[in-house]
Coordinates of N, CA, C and O in Angstrom, one line a residue:
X1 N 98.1 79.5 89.2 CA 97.3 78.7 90.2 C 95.9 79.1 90.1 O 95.5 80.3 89.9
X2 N 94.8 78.0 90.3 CA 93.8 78.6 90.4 C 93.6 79.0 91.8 O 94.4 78.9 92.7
X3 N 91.8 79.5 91.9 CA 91.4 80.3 93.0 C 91.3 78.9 93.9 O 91.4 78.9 95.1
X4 N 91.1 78.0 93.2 CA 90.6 76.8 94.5 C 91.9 76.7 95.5 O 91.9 76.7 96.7
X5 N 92.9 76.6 94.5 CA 94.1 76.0 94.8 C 94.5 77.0 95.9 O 94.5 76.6 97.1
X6 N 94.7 78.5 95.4 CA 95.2 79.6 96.4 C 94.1 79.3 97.9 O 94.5 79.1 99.1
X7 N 92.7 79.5 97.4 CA 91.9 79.0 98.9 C 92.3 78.2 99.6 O 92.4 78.5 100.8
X8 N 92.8 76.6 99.2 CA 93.8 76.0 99.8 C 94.5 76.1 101.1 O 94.5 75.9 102.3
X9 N 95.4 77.0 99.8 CA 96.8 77.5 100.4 C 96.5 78.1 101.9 O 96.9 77.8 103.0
X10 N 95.5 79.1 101.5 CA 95.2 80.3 102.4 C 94.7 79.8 103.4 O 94.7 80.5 104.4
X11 N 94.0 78.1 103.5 CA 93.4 78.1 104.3 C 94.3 77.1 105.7 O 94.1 77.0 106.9
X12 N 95.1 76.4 104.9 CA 96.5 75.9 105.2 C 97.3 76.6 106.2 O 97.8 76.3 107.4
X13 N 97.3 77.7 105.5 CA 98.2 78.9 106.3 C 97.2 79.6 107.5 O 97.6 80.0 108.6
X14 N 96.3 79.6 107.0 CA 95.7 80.2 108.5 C 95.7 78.9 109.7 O 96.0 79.1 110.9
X15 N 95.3 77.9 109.4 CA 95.4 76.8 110.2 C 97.1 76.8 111.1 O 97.6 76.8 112.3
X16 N 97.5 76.6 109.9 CA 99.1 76.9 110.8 C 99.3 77.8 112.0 O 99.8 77.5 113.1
X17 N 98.7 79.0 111.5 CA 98.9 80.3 112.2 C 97.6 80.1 113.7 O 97.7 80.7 114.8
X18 N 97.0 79.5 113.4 CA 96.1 79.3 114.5 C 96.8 78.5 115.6 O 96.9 78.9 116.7
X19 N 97.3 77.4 115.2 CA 97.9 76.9 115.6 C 99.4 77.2 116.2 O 99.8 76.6 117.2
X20 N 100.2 78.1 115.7 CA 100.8 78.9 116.2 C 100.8 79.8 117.5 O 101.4 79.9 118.5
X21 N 99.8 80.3 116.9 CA 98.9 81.3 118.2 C 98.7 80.6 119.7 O 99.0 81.0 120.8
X22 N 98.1 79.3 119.2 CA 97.2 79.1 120.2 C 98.6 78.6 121.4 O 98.6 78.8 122.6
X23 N 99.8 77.8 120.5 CA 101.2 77.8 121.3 C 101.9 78.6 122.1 O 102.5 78.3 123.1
X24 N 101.8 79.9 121.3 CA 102.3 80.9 122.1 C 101.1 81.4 123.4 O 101.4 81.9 124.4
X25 N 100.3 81.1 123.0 CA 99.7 81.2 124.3 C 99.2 80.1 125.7 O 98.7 80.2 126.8
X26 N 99.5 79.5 124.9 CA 99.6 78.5 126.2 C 101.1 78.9 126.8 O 100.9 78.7 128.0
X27 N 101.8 79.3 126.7 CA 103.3 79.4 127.0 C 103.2 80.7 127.6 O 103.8 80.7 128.7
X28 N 102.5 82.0 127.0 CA 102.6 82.9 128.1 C 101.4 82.3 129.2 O 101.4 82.4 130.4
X29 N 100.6 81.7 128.5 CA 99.8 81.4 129.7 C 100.6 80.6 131.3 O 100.5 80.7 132.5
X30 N 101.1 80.0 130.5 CA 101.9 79.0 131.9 C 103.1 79.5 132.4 O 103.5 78.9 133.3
X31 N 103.8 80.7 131.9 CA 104.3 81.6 132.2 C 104.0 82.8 133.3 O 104.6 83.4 134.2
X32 N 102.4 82.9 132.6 CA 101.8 84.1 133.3 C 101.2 83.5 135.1 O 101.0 84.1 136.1
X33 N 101.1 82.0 134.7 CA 100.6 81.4 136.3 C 101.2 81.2 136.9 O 100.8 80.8 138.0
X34 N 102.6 81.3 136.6 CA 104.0 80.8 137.6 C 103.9 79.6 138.2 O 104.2 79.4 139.4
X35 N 103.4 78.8 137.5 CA 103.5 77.4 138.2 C 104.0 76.7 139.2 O 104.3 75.5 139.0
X36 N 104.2 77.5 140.6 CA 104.9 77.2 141.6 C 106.4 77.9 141.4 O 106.6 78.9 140.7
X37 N 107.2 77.4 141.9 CA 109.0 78.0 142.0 C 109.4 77.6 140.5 O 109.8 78.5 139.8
X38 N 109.3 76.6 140.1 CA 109.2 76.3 138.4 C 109.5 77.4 137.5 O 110.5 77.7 136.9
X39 N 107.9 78.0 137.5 CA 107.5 79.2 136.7 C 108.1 80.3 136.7 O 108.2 81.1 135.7
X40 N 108.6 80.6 138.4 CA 109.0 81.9 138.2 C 110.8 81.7 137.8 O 111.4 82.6 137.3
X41 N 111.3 80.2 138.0 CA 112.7 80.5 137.2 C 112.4 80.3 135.3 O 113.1 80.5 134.4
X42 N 111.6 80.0 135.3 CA 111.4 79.8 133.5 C 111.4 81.1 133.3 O 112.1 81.7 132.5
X43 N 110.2 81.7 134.3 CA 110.2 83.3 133.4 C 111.5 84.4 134.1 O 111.7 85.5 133.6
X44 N 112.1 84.0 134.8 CA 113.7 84.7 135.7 C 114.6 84.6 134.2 O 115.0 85.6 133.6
X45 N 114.8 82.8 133.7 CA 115.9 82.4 133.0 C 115.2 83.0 131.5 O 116.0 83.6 130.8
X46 N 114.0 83.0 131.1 CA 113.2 83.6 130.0 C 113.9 85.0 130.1 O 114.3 85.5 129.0
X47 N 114.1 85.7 131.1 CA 113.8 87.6 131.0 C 115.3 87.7 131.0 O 115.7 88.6 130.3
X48 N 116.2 86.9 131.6 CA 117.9 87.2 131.3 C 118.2 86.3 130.3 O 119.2 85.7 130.6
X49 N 117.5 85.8 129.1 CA 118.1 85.3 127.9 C 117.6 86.3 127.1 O 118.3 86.5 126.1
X50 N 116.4 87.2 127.3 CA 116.0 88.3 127.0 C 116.8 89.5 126.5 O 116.9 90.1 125.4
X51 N 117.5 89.9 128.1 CA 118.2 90.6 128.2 C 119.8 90.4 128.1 O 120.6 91.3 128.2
X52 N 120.1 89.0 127.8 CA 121.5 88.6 127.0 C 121.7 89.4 125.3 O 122.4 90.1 124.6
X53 N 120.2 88.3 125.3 CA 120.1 88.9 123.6 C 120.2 90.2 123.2 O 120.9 90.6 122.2
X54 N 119.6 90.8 124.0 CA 119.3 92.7 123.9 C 121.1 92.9 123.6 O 121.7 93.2 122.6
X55 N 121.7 92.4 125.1 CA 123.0 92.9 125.1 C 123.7 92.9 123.9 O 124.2 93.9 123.3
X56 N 123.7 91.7 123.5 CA 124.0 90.8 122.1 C 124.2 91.6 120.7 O 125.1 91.8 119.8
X57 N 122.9 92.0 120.9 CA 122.2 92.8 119.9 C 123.4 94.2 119.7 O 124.1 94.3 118.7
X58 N 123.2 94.9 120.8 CA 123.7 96.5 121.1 C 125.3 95.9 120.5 O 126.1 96.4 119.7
X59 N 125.4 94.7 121.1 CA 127.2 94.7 120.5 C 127.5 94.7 119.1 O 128.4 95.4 118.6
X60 N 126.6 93.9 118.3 CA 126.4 93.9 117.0 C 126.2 94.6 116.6 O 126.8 94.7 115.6
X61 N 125.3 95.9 117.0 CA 124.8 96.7 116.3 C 126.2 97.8 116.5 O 126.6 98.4 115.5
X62 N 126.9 98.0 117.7 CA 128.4 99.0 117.3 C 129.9 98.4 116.5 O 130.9 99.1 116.0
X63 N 129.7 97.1 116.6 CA 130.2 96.4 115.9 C 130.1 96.6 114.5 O 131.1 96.8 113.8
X64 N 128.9 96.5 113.9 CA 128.5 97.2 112.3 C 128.7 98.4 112.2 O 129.3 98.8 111.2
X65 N 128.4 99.1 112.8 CA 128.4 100.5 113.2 C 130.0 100.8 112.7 O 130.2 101.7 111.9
X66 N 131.3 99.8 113.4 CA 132.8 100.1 113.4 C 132.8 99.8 111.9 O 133.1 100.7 111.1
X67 N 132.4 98.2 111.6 CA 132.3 97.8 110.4 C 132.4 98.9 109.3 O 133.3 98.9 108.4
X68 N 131.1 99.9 109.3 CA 130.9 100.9 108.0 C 131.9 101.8 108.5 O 132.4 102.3 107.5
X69 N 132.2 102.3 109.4 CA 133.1 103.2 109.7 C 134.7 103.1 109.4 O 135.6 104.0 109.5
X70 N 134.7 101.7 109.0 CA 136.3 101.5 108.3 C 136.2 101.2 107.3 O 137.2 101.3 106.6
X71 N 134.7 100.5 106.6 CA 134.6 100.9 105.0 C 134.8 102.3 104.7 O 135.4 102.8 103.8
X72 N 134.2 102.9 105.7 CA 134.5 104.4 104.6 C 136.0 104.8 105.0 O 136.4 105.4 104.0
X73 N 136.8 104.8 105.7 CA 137.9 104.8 105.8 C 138.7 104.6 104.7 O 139.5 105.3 104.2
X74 N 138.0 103.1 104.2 CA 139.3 102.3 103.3 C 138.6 103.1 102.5 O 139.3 104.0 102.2
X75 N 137.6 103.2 102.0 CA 137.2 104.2 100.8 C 138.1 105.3 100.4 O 138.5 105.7 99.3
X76 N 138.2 105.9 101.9 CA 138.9 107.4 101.2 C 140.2 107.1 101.4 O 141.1 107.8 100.8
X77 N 140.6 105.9 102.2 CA 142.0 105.9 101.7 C 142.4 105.4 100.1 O 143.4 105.9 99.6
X78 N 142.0 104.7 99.8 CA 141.8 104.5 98.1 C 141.3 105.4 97.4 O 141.6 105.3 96.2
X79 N 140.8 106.2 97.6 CA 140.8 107.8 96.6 C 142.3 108.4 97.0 O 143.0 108.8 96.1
X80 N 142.6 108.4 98.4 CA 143.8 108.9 98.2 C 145.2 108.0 97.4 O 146.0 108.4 96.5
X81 N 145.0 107.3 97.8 CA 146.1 106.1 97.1 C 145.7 106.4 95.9 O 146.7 106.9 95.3
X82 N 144.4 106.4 94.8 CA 144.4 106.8 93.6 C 145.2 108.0 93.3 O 146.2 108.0 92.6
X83 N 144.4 109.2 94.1 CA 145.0 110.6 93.7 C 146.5 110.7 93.5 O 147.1 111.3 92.7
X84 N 147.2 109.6 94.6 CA 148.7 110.2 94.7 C 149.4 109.1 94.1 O 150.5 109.0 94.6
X85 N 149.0 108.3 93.1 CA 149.4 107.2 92.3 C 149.0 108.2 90.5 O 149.4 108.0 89.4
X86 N 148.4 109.0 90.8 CA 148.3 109.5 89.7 C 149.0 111.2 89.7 O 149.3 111.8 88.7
X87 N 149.2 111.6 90.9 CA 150.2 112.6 90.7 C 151.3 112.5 90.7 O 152.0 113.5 90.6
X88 N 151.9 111.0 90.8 CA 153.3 110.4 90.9 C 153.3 110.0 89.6 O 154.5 109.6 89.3
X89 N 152.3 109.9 88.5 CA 152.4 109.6 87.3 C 152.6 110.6 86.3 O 153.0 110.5 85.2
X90 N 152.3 111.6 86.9 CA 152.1 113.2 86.5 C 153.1 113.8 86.6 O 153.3 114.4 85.6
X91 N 154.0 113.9 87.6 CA 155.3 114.3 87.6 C 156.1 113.1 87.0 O 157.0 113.7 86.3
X92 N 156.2 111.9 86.8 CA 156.8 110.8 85.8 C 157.0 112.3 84.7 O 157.8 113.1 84.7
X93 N 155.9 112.2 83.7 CA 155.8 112.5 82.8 C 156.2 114.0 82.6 O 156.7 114.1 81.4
X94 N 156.2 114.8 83.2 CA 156.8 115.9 83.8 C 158.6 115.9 83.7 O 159.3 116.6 82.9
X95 N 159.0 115.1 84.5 CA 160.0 114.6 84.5 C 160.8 114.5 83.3 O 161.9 115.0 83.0
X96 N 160.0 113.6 82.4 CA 160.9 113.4 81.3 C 160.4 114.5 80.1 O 161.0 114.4 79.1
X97 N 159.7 115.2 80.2 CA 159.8 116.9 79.1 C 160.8 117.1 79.6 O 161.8 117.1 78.9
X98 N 160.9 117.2 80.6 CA 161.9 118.2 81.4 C 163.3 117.9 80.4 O 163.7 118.6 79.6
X99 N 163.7 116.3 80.9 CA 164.9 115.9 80.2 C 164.8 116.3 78.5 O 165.6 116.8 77.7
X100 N 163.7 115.7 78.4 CA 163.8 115.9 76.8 C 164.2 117.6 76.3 O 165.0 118.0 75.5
X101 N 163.4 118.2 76.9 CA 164.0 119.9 77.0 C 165.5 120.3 76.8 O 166.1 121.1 76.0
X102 N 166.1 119.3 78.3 CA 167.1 119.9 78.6 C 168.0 119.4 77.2 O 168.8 120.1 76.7
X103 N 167.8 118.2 76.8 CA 168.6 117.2 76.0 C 168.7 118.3 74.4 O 169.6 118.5 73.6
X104 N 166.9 118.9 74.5 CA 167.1 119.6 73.4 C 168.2 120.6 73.1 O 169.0 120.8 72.2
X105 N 168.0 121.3 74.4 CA 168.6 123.0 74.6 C 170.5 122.2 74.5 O 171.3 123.0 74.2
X106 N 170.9 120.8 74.7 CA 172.0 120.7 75.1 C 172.4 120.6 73.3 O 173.2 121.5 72.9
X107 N 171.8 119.7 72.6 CA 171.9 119.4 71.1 C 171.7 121.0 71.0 O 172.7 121.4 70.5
X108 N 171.0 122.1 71.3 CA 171.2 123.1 70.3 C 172.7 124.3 70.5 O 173.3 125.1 69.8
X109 N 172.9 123.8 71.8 CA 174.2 124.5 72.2 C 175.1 123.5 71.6 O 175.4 123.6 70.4
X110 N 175.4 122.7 72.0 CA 176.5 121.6 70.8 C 176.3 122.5 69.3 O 177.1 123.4 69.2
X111 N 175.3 122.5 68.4 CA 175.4 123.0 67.4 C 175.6 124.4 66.9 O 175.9 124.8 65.7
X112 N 175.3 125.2 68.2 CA 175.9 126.7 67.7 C 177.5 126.6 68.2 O 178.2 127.5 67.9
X113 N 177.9 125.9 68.7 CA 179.3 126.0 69.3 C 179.8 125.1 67.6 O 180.6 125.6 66.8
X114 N 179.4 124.2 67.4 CA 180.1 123.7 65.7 C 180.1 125.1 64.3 O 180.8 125.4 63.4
X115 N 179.0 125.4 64.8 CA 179.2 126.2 63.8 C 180.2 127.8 64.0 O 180.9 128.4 63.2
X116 N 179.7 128.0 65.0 CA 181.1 129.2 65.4 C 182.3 128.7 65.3 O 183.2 129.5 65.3
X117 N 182.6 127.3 65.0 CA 183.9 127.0 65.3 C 184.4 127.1 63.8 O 185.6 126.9 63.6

């Protein structure tokens, strides 16, 4: 972009922003005068939508709070599920030396008993 262009932009955007401004303050302004019985329920129903949200907020926020607290849960329960899916694979294997051992030692007793005979 050129420099003109960005000046533009920037100048676009401050106008916005002025304009923004100048909203919010008319709003606290007519807030701040209480405009008869009016004003003071705008700013009554203003200050308990305030403090809804707040509430709002704090629930969400222990709510995430639970959220990561049972990610890491399920976390370490899947390390454990790993660990003992792999020590159950480990004795598998265990298991059958075992047999094969025993199968050996049985073939070598069969064979000294043939030949003594």
């Amino acid at each position: 972009m050129s420099d003109t262009a960005n000046m533009d932009e920037i100048a676009a955007l401050e106008g916005r922003l002025a304009a923004a401004l100048d909203r919010i303050s008319t709003g606290i302004g007519t807030l701040s005068a209480g405009s008869g019985e009016g004003g003071n329920e705008e700013a009554e129903a203003a200050r308990a939508a305030l403090a809804a949200a707040e509430t709002r907020a704090a629930e969400l926020a222990e709510r995430l709070a639970a959220m990561e607290s049972a990610a890491e849960d399920n976390s370490a329960l899947a390390e454990t599920q790993a660990a003992l899916e792999a020590e159950q694979s480990a004795n598998a294997e265990l298991t059958e030396q075992i047999r094969a051992l025993e199968a050996s030692r049985q073939a070598s007793q069969d064979e000294a008993a043939r030949q003594a005979a």
